Coordinates of C-alpha atoms and ligand atoms in Angstrom, one line a residue:
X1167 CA -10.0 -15.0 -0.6
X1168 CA -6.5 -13.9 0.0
X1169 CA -5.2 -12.9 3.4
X1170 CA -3.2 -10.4 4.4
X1171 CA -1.4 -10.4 7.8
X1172 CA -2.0 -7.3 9.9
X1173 CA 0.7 -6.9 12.6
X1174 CA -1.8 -5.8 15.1
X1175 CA -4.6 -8.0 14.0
X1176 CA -3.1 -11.2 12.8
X1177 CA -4.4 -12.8 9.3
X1178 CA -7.3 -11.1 8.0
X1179 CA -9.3 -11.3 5.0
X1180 CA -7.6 -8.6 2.0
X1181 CA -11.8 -7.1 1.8
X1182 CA -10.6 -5.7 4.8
X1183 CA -7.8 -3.4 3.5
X1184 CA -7.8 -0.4 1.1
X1185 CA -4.4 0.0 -0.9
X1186 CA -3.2 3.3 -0.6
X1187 CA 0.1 3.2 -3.6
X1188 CA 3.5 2.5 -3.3
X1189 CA 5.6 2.2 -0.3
X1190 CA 8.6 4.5 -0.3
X1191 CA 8.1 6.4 -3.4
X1192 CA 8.8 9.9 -2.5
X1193 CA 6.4 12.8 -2.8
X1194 CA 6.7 15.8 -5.0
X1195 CA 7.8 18.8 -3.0
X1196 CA 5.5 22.1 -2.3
X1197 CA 6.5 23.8 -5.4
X1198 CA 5.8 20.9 -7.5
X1199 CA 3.8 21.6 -10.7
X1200 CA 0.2 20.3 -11.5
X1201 CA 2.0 18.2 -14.1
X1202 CA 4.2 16.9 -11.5
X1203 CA 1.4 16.1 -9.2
X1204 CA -0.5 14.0 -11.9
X1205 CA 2.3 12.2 -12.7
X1206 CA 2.7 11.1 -9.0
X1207 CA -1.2 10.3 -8.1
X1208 CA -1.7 8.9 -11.4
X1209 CA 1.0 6.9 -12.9
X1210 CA 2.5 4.7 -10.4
X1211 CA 5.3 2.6 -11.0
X1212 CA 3.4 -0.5 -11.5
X1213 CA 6.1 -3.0 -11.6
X1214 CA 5.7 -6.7 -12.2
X1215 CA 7.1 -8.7 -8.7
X1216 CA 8.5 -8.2 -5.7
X1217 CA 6.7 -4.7 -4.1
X1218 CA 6.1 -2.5 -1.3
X1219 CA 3.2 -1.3 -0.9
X1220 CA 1.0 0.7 1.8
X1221 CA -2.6 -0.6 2.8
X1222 CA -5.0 0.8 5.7
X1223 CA -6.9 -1.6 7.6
X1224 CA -9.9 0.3 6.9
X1225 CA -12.3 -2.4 8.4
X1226 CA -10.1 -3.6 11.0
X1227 CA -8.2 -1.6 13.6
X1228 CA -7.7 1.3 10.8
X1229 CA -4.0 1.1 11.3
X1230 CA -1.3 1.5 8.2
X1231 CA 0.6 -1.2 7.2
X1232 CA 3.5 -1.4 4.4
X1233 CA 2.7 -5.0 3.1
X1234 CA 5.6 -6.8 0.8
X1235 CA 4.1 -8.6 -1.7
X1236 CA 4.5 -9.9 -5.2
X1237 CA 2.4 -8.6 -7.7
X1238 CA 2.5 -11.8 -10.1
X1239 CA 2.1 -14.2 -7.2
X1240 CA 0.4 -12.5 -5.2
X1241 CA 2.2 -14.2 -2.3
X1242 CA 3.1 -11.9 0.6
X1243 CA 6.2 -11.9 2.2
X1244 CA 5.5 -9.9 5.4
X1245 CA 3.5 -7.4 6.8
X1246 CA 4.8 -4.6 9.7
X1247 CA 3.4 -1.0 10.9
X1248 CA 3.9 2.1 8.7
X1249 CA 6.5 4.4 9.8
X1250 CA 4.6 7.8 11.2
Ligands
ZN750 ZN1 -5.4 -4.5 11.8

């Protein structure tokens, strides 16, 4: 099983996390349309390589992480707290 390296935690198995999207892709605004809002929950970028992406240690210390990883390797360059 792949491991992920929480900053708080240290290496910990990925059955521990929960992805949570993208890192850094911006939200629609208040006055964004239902349209707009599907489009954001449901059609993610989905890019093949290097990516940023946001995961809570749900069974761990339940912290949120923005993990880099690539999504053809699968090998992760780094792991540090999610800006509040
Ligand atoms: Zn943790």
């Amino acid at each position: 099983m792949q491991q992920f390296p929480c900053p708080f935690c240290g290496p910990r198995p990925e059955d521990e996390f929960r992805y949570a999207g993208d890192a850094g892709r911006p939200r629609p605004g208040r006055d964004a349309s239902d349209a707009e809002w599907a489009a954001y929950l449901y059609f993610g970028r989905n890019a093949r390589g290097a990516a940023r992406e946001l995961w809570i240690h749900s069974y761990g210390c339940g912290r949120w992480i923005e993990l880099s990883r690539d999504t053809v390797s699968h090998v992760v360059d780094g792991a540090k707290p999610m800006n509040p």
